[in-house]
Amino acid sequence: MFRQKEIEELDDFFKNLKDRKETCVYFYRINGYNQQISEFIQKYYETARRTGVVIEGKIPNPDKQNLSYYEEIMGMDFCLSMDFISLSLKKWLPRMNDKQRTYVADSLYNSLKSLYNSGKTEAMIENAYIKFMCWLYYKFERIVNQLGNDVIPKILYEGSIHSYELMLISILSNAGCDVILLQYEGDNDYLKLDKDSKLSFKLSMPSMGKFPTDFNLQWLRTQIKNKMDLERLYGKRSKIQSSTNTWISYQCFEDIEKEEKSRGSQSNLFYNCLYRINGVEDKLTYPNELYRFLQAMKNRNRRVVILEEEIPIPTVNEISSIQRKQYNSLHIMLQDLAGNITYPANIDLQLMIRTAFLDVFFEESKQGNKSLNKLVNYAVYLLCWLKRYMAGLFSGWKFPEISCFIYLGSLRKEEEALWIRFLAKLPVDVLLLNPKKDKNLPLPDSIYEIDYEDTLDIKKYPRESELQMGTAAYHAERELDTIMYQDSGMYRQQQFEKAVSITLKTMYEEIELLWDQELKYRPGFTTENQLVNMPVIFAKVSGVKDGQVQAYWNNIRKLCTEDLLLITKTPYISHESENPMKKVAVEFFKNGKLQRTKIKNHKNYPYKVLRQEMQDYILDKLELLIQKKSIRGTFENGTEYTIISVILNLPKEVVRLLQKFDFTRKNPKMIYINTGETAISLEDTILTAFLNLAGFDILFFIPTGYQTIEQFFNKKFMEEHQIGNYMYDLQIPNFHSNSPNHVFQTWRDKIFKRGR
């Protein structure tokens, strides 16, 4: 029989018989866990699966069919002797040679003899013998004919072992098998069977803890399958790998400028860096430093790609160029989409890019609850950007060249952060500049971040034709500006570029009080995250109070403030009005998105003269108006194109009011008076809804009480005030004939000289 010995290291299990110090086998119990043990169990499992036996749960007892077959072949004779057992094994397991049979017979006889010596009856010993013979045939026949060979067969048993199972496995161990018992619940059950650990050794290693709750052989098989799937997915890999930030001296610009060959000496590595600089070290020299750095990179013939403020989203054409299908698994999705990565000019680079792509998305799939559809969208964005910037980063690339990607601004979108993580795995130095210290999405631990106290509002990377530098006085003024106008209730002229209107619900009497008031003094006004919340008036006044027509007109005249659009003729914009945007409106809205670039580049685009922020503001509110579907017929009968044509052809007086509009001060107004029965047009309704979103105060004076723009709204948006009797066919006075402060006097005013 084979002797059991203690191991010196776990790898002793995988040594062939001739390479072991003695002719011995190993029988160990594993009751604890660490990373080394995890790797050993995986390796041992794979070996046992190929050249041994893996037992999960229990060895099933012989059933009636097993026993019937045994009786048919062997009969029911039994004798506790070596000769009987040896002859029986020769008949029952004919593939064993004489030497192997001797090992098993000797070990089996000794075990049965120990049962006899412990007082077991002959019937009990015979039952144990038949059980062992059936187990040897049905469970272990594949390894008994390998006993004594140089490659030692392995047994892996998972769970709490029972007495007869332990006895048989001990028999096989003594006959020439290595054995591992995986005991997730510890050693207590085993020690009830083998109190002094005479049959096996307990594995003891430093830093052993409890097994993870989900660890078992089934989980292990899943990991092995995933590993094999990954190997098939990745396919051939490049021999060149990344070494990011392992070599840097923490001097950002000097490190990036450093020649590639002097960064490290290993021939299978490229040495790149990933830096993020938050704030600026010196406001006066910062632009010049960036400019000097760019010139130095050009002088070294380094490839440089610079992006500012954002990574422009892929265009429809870019997205359509990515070959993709419908997917129901991550592996299939990645395998298919990775097929878009081709670079025949340099196969090593192609393999590196493919590997980086797969690595990033396997990492991302483990971060939070990301749906497969979201991962597909991310992957398409990444592939579009790769195609877009491939030439700038890798044209004519040869190892160990390193290109440079510079991003000026903060990372606000997950797709952008994913792109940076992807680039950092490629032969690219990545430099992220955040001089304003805006909030940033996190990046991998390998990034090195530099933080400075000062900030600088710079939106363009300084190039030769664009280089600008502020004086010390200029920056001091900007700092004072920030102190004065940041959360102080004071606001700089045109300080904000974005705003949202909030319609106030008021009493009729409150309108006159609020009307000429600056927005910042109205209830509900706030500024958060560079966004202004503007409380505005949007109301309809029906009827004439007490039937007093002259007082009615006087009250309206009081509201005729400076920045006013006064409409007294219905409709203000008719369907027949000349509009050059009607013919092209369909081109400006596709796939639920406003085609802003196409609009701005169109020859008839009317807002080119406006400040850029106001152009974007108008387009924002136009898109919002369409998306809200507040105008009846939107996305049903093409009304969205009418909305586009109206808003892209606003009357000149409206455009001038918008250009002047400062979101923290007095807002522009619109008063619409309709005394007759002429219906207000769809175009007027669109204009009104847009101006409400844009921040205008809007009042409709309808002495008749008739329906006005309500007929074109999907739901009620305006507050309506019923102030008196309905009156018809009133003549609208000329409000422009006097100064804005002029008010008609009643006969009582004239008598008592109380005119205002």
Short mmCIF file of N, CA and C in Angstrom, two decimals, residues 452-562:
data_model
loop_
_atom_site.label_atom_id
_atom_site.label_comp_id
_atom_site.label_asym_id
_atom_site.label_seq_id
_atom_site.Cartn_x
_atom_site.Cartn_y
_atom_site.Cartn_z
N TYR A 452 -5.10 72.18 -7.25
CA TYR A 452 -4.63 73.52 -6.91
C TYR A 452 -5.80 74.33 -6.36
N GLU A 453 -5.48 75.33 -5.57
CA GLU A 453 -6.51 76.16 -4.93
C GLU A 453 -7.21 77.07 -5.94
N ASP A 454 -6.43 77.72 -6.81
CA ASP A 454 -7.00 78.72 -7.71
C ASP A 454 -7.78 78.07 -8.85
N THR A 455 -8.72 78.82 -9.38
CA THR A 455 -9.48 78.38 -10.55
C THR A 455 -9.38 79.42 -11.65
N LEU A 456 -9.69 78.99 -12.86
CA LEU A 456 -9.66 79.89 -14.01
C LEU A 456 -10.72 79.47 -15.00
N ASP A 457 -11.53 80.43 -15.42
CA ASP A 457 -12.58 80.14 -16.39
C ASP A 457 -11.99 80.21 -17.80
N ILE A 458 -11.57 79.06 -18.30
CA ILE A 458 -10.98 79.00 -19.64
C ILE A 458 -11.65 77.84 -20.38
N LYS A 459 -12.25 78.13 -21.53
CA LYS A 459 -13.04 77.14 -22.24
C LYS A 459 -12.36 76.60 -23.49
N LYS A 460 -11.32 77.28 -23.95
CA LYS A 460 -10.60 76.86 -25.15
C LYS A 460 -9.14 76.61 -24.82
N TYR A 461 -8.61 75.54 -25.37
CA TYR A 461 -7.19 75.27 -25.17
C TYR A 461 -6.39 76.31 -25.96
N PRO A 462 -5.41 76.97 -25.34
CA PRO A 462 -4.67 78.03 -26.04
C PRO A 462 -3.84 77.50 -27.21
N ARG A 463 -4.20 77.94 -28.39
CA ARG A 463 -3.41 77.65 -29.59
C ARG A 463 -2.78 78.96 -30.06
N GLU A 464 -1.96 78.90 -31.05
CA GLU A 464 -1.20 80.08 -31.46
C GLU A 464 -2.10 81.25 -31.82
N SER A 465 -3.18 80.98 -32.53
CA SER A 465 -4.04 82.06 -32.99
C SER A 465 -5.06 82.48 -31.92
N GLU A 466 -5.14 81.72 -30.84
CA GLU A 466 -6.17 81.97 -29.84
C GLU A 466 -5.59 82.34 -28.48
N LEU A 467 -4.28 82.44 -28.35
CA LEU A 467 -3.64 82.62 -27.06
C LEU A 467 -4.05 83.93 -26.43
N GLN A 468 -4.56 83.84 -25.19
CA GLN A 468 -4.94 85.02 -24.42
C GLN A 468 -4.41 84.86 -23.01
N MET A 469 -4.14 85.98 -22.36
CA MET A 469 -3.63 85.92 -21.00
C MET A 469 -4.18 87.11 -20.23
N GLY A 470 -4.70 86.83 -19.04
CA GLY A 470 -5.23 87.89 -18.21
C GLY A 470 -4.16 88.50 -17.34
N THR A 471 -4.27 89.80 -17.05
CA THR A 471 -3.34 90.46 -16.14
C THR A 471 -3.74 90.14 -14.70
N ALA A 472 -2.87 90.50 -13.77
CA ALA A 472 -3.17 90.28 -12.35
C ALA A 472 -4.42 91.05 -11.94
N ALA A 473 -4.55 92.28 -12.46
CA ALA A 473 -5.73 93.09 -12.13
C ALA A 473 -7.00 92.46 -12.68
N TYR A 474 -6.89 91.88 -13.88
CA TYR A 474 -8.04 91.22 -14.49
C TYR A 474 -8.53 90.07 -13.61
N HIS A 475 -7.59 89.23 -13.17
CA HIS A 475 -7.98 88.08 -12.35
C HIS A 475 -8.49 88.53 -10.98
N ALA A 476 -7.91 89.59 -10.45
CA ALA A 476 -8.39 90.12 -9.17
C ALA A 476 -9.83 90.59 -9.31
N GLU A 477 -10.13 91.23 -10.44
CA GLU A 477 -11.50 91.69 -10.69
C GLU A 477 -12.46 90.52 -10.80
N ARG A 478 -12.01 89.43 -11.46
CA ARG A 478 -12.86 88.24 -11.60
C ARG A 478 -13.14 87.60 -10.23
N GLU A 479 -12.11 87.61 -9.35
CA GLU A 479 -12.30 87.05 -8.02
C GLU A 479 -13.30 87.89 -7.23
N LEU A 480 -13.17 89.23 -7.32
CA LEU A 480 -14.11 90.11 -6.64
C LEU A 480 -15.51 89.92 -7.21
N ASP A 481 -15.56 89.72 -8.51
CA ASP A 481 -16.81 89.48 -9.20
C ASP A 481 -17.50 88.23 -8.64
N THR A 482 -16.70 87.19 -8.43
CA THR A 482 -17.23 85.93 -7.90
C THR A 482 -17.76 86.12 -6.49
N ILE A 483 -16.99 86.86 -5.67
CA ILE A 483 -17.40 87.10 -4.29
C ILE A 483 -18.72 87.86 -4.24
N MET A 484 -18.84 88.89 -5.10
CA MET A 484 -20.02 89.75 -5.07
C MET A 484 -21.27 89.05 -5.60
N TYR A 485 -21.10 88.24 -6.64
CA TYR A 485 -22.26 87.72 -7.35
C TYR A 485 -22.51 86.23 -7.14
N GLN A 486 -21.83 85.62 -6.17
CA GLN A 486 -22.03 84.20 -5.91
C GLN A 486 -22.83 84.06 -4.62
N ASP A 487 -24.09 83.65 -4.73
CA ASP A 487 -24.95 83.42 -3.57
C ASP A 487 -25.08 84.65 -2.68
N SER A 488 -25.11 85.82 -3.30
CA SER A 488 -25.20 87.06 -2.52
C SER A 488 -26.53 87.78 -2.71
N GLY A 489 -27.34 87.34 -3.66
CA GLY A 489 -28.56 88.06 -4.00
C GLY A 489 -28.33 89.17 -4.99
N MET A 490 -27.06 89.43 -5.30
CA MET A 490 -26.71 90.40 -6.34
C MET A 490 -26.31 89.63 -7.59
N TYR A 491 -26.62 90.18 -8.75
CA TYR A 491 -26.37 89.44 -9.99
C TYR A 491 -25.72 90.35 -11.02
N ARG A 492 -24.72 89.82 -11.66
CA ARG A 492 -24.02 90.52 -12.73
C ARG A 492 -24.91 90.58 -13.97
N GLN A 493 -24.67 91.56 -14.82
CA GLN A 493 -25.40 91.67 -16.09
C GLN A 493 -25.22 90.41 -16.90
N GLN A 494 -26.33 89.81 -17.32
CA GLN A 494 -26.33 88.59 -18.13
C GLN A 494 -25.46 87.50 -17.49
N GLN A 495 -25.61 87.33 -16.17
CA GLN A 495 -24.77 86.37 -15.45
C GLN A 495 -25.11 84.93 -15.81
N PHE A 496 -26.39 84.66 -16.09
CA PHE A 496 -26.84 83.29 -16.31
C PHE A 496 -27.22 83.06 -17.77
N GLU A 497 -26.95 81.84 -18.23
CA GLU A 497 -27.25 81.49 -19.62
C GLU A 497 -28.49 80.60 -19.74
N LYS A 498 -28.90 79.97 -18.63
CA LYS A 498 -30.03 79.04 -18.67
C LYS A 498 -31.08 79.48 -17.66
N ALA A 499 -32.35 79.26 -18.00
CA ALA A 499 -33.43 79.62 -17.09
C ALA A 499 -34.65 78.75 -17.35
N VAL A 500 -35.46 78.62 -16.31
CA VAL A 500 -36.71 77.85 -16.40
C VAL A 500 -37.83 78.72 -15.86
N SER A 501 -38.93 78.76 -16.58
CA SER A 501 -40.06 79.58 -16.12
C SER A 501 -40.98 78.75 -15.23
N ILE A 502 -41.49 79.41 -14.18
CA ILE A 502 -42.45 78.79 -13.26
C ILE A 502 -43.67 79.70 -13.23
N THR A 503 -44.81 79.20 -13.67
CA THR A 503 -46.02 80.03 -13.75
C THR A 503 -46.62 80.23 -12.36
N LEU A 504 -46.79 81.50 -11.99
CA LEU A 504 -47.37 81.84 -10.69
C LEU A 504 -48.88 81.76 -10.75
N LYS A 505 -49.48 81.25 -9.69
CA LYS A 505 -50.93 81.33 -9.51
C LYS A 505 -51.20 82.49 -8.56
N THR A 506 -51.91 83.49 -9.04
CA THR A 506 -52.11 84.72 -8.26
C THR A 506 -53.58 85.11 -8.25
N MET A 507 -53.90 86.03 -7.36
CA MET A 507 -55.18 86.73 -7.44
C MET A 507 -55.05 87.80 -8.52
N TYR A 508 -56.19 88.24 -9.08
CA TYR A 508 -56.15 89.26 -10.14
C TYR A 508 -55.51 90.55 -9.63
N GLU A 509 -55.81 90.91 -8.37
CA GLU A 509 -55.30 92.16 -7.82
C GLU A 509 -53.77 92.13 -7.66
N GLU A 510 -53.18 90.95 -7.57
CA GLU A 510 -51.74 90.85 -7.38
C GLU A 510 -50.97 91.12 -8.67
N ILE A 511 -51.63 90.96 -9.83
CA ILE A 511 -50.92 91.06 -11.10
C ILE A 511 -50.28 92.43 -11.25
N GLU A 512 -51.03 93.48 -10.94
CA GLU A 512 -50.49 94.83 -11.09
C GLU A 512 -49.29 95.05 -10.18
N LEU A 513 -49.29 94.43 -8.98
CA LEU A 513 -48.18 94.60 -8.04
C LEU A 513 -46.92 93.88 -8.53
N LEU A 514 -47.11 92.72 -9.13
CA LEU A 514 -45.97 91.92 -9.57
C LEU A 514 -45.45 92.32 -10.94
N TRP A 515 -46.31 92.94 -11.73
CA TRP A 515 -46.06 93.10 -13.17
C TRP A 515 -44.73 93.80 -13.46
N ASP A 516 -44.46 94.90 -12.83
CA ASP A 516 -43.25 95.68 -13.14
C ASP A 516 -42.13 95.41 -12.13
N GLN A 517 -42.20 94.28 -11.48
CA GLN A 517 -41.22 93.93 -10.45
C GLN A 517 -40.12 93.06 -11.06
N GLU A 518 -38.86 93.25 -10.62
CA GLU A 518 -37.78 92.38 -11.10
C GLU A 518 -38.03 90.94 -10.65
N LEU A 519 -37.64 90.03 -11.50
CA LEU A 519 -37.90 88.61 -11.22
C LEU A 519 -37.31 88.16 -9.89
N LYS A 520 -36.14 88.70 -9.54
CA LYS A 520 -35.45 88.22 -8.34
C LYS A 520 -36.21 88.56 -7.06
N TYR A 521 -37.19 89.48 -7.14
CA TYR A 521 -37.97 89.84 -5.96
C TYR A 521 -39.29 89.07 -5.89
N ARG A 522 -39.58 88.29 -6.89
CA ARG A 522 -40.86 87.56 -6.90
C ARG A 522 -40.75 86.26 -6.09
N PRO A 523 -41.88 85.80 -5.54
CA PRO A 523 -41.85 84.54 -4.79
C PRO A 523 -41.49 83.37 -5.72
N GLY A 524 -40.62 82.50 -5.23
CA GLY A 524 -40.23 81.32 -6.01
C GLY A 524 -38.98 81.51 -6.83
N PHE A 525 -38.41 82.72 -6.85
CA PHE A 525 -37.18 82.94 -7.63
C PHE A 525 -36.00 82.29 -6.91
N THR A 526 -35.22 81.50 -7.66
CA THR A 526 -34.00 80.89 -7.12
C THR A 526 -32.96 80.77 -8.24
N THR A 527 -31.70 80.63 -7.83
CA THR A 527 -30.63 80.31 -8.78
C THR A 527 -29.88 79.11 -8.22
N GLU A 528 -29.85 78.03 -8.98
CA GLU A 528 -29.17 76.81 -8.55
C GLU A 528 -28.41 76.23 -9.73
N ASN A 529 -27.15 75.86 -9.48
CA ASN A 529 -26.33 75.20 -10.51
C ASN A 529 -26.35 75.96 -11.83
N GLN A 530 -26.15 77.27 -11.74
CA GLN A 530 -26.11 78.14 -12.93
C GLN A 530 -27.43 78.16 -13.70
N LEU A 531 -28.54 77.86 -13.01
CA LEU A 531 -29.86 77.85 -13.63
C LEU A 531 -30.78 78.76 -12.83
N VAL A 532 -31.52 79.64 -13.54
CA VAL A 532 -32.44 80.56 -12.88
C VAL A 532 -33.86 79.99 -12.96
N ASN A 533 -34.54 79.98 -11.81
CA ASN A 533 -35.97 79.64 -11.79
C ASN A 533 -36.75 80.95 -11.77
N MET A 534 -37.47 81.24 -12.87
CA MET A 534 -38.14 82.54 -13.06
C MET A 534 -39.64 82.41 -12.81
N PRO A 535 -40.16 83.08 -11.78
CA PRO A 535 -41.62 83.09 -11.57
C PRO A 535 -42.27 84.08 -12.56
N VAL A 536 -43.19 83.59 -13.39
CA VAL A 536 -43.79 84.44 -14.42
C VAL A 536 -45.31 84.39 -14.33
N ILE A 537 -45.92 85.37 -14.96
CA ILE A 537 -47.38 85.48 -15.00
C ILE A 537 -47.88 84.98 -16.35
N PHE A 538 -48.92 84.14 -16.31
CA PHE A 538 -49.53 83.63 -17.54
C PHE A 538 -51.02 83.52 -17.25
N ALA A 539 -51.78 84.53 -17.66
CA ALA A 539 -53.17 84.59 -17.22
C ALA A 539 -54.07 85.17 -18.30
N LYS A 540 -55.35 84.85 -18.13
CA LYS A 540 -56.40 85.37 -19.02
C LYS A 540 -57.38 86.15 -18.14
N VAL A 541 -57.69 87.36 -18.58
CA VAL A 541 -58.63 88.21 -17.83
C VAL A 541 -59.91 88.31 -18.65
N SER A 542 -61.00 87.77 -18.14
CA SER A 542 -62.27 87.73 -18.88
C SER A 542 -63.26 88.73 -18.27
N GLY A 543 -63.95 89.46 -19.16
CA GLY A 543 -64.98 90.39 -18.71
C GLY A 543 -64.41 91.77 -18.40
N VAL A 544 -65.32 92.69 -18.07
CA VAL A 544 -64.97 94.08 -17.74
C VAL A 544 -65.52 94.38 -16.35
N LYS A 545 -64.65 94.78 -15.44
CA LYS A 545 -65.06 94.99 -14.05
C LYS A 545 -66.10 96.11 -13.96
N ASP A 546 -67.22 95.73 -13.37
CA ASP A 546 -68.34 96.67 -13.16
C ASP A 546 -68.82 97.31 -14.46
N GLY A 547 -68.43 96.78 -15.60
CA GLY A 547 -68.83 97.35 -16.88
C GLY A 547 -68.20 98.68 -17.17
N GLN A 548 -67.19 99.08 -16.39
CA GLN A 548 -66.56 100.39 -16.56
C GLN A 548 -65.47 100.29 -17.63
N VAL A 549 -65.83 100.63 -18.86
CA VAL A 549 -64.94 100.45 -20.00
C VAL A 549 -63.71 101.34 -19.86
N GLN A 550 -63.92 102.63 -19.51
CA GLN A 550 -62.78 103.54 -19.44
C GLN A 550 -61.77 103.09 -18.39
N ALA A 551 -62.25 102.66 -17.23
CA ALA A 551 -61.35 102.17 -16.18
C ALA A 551 -60.63 100.90 -16.63
N TYR A 552 -61.35 100.09 -17.40
CA TYR A 552 -60.78 98.85 -17.94
C TYR A 552 -59.56 99.16 -18.80
N TRP A 553 -59.73 100.16 -19.72
CA TRP A 553 -58.60 100.52 -20.59
C TRP A 553 -57.48 101.18 -19.80
N ASN A 554 -57.86 101.97 -18.80
CA ASN A 554 -56.84 102.62 -17.97
C ASN A 554 -55.97 101.59 -17.25
N ASN A 555 -56.60 100.54 -16.75
CA ASN A 555 -55.85 99.50 -16.04
C ASN A 555 -54.88 98.79 -16.98
N ILE A 556 -55.31 98.59 -18.22
CA ILE A 556 -54.42 97.96 -19.19
C ILE A 556 -53.26 98.88 -19.51
N ARG A 557 -53.57 100.19 -19.65
CA ARG A 557 -52.52 101.15 -19.98
C ARG A 557 -51.44 101.18 -18.88
N LYS A 558 -51.83 101.01 -17.62
CA LYS A 558 -50.85 100.98 -16.53
C LYS A 558 -49.85 99.85 -16.71
N LEU A 559 -50.28 98.78 -17.40
CA LEU A 559 -49.42 97.61 -17.58
C LEU A 559 -48.52 97.72 -18.80
N CYS A 560 -48.67 98.81 -19.55
CA CYS A 560 -47.87 98.99 -20.77
C CYS A 560 -46.48 99.50 -20.40
N THR A 561 -45.65 98.59 -19.92
CA THR A 561 -44.29 98.93 -19.49
C THR A 561 -43.36 98.97 -20.70
N GLU A 562 -42.09 99.18 -20.42
CA GLU A 562 -41.12 99.43 -21.50
C GLU A 562 -40.95 98.23 -22.44
#
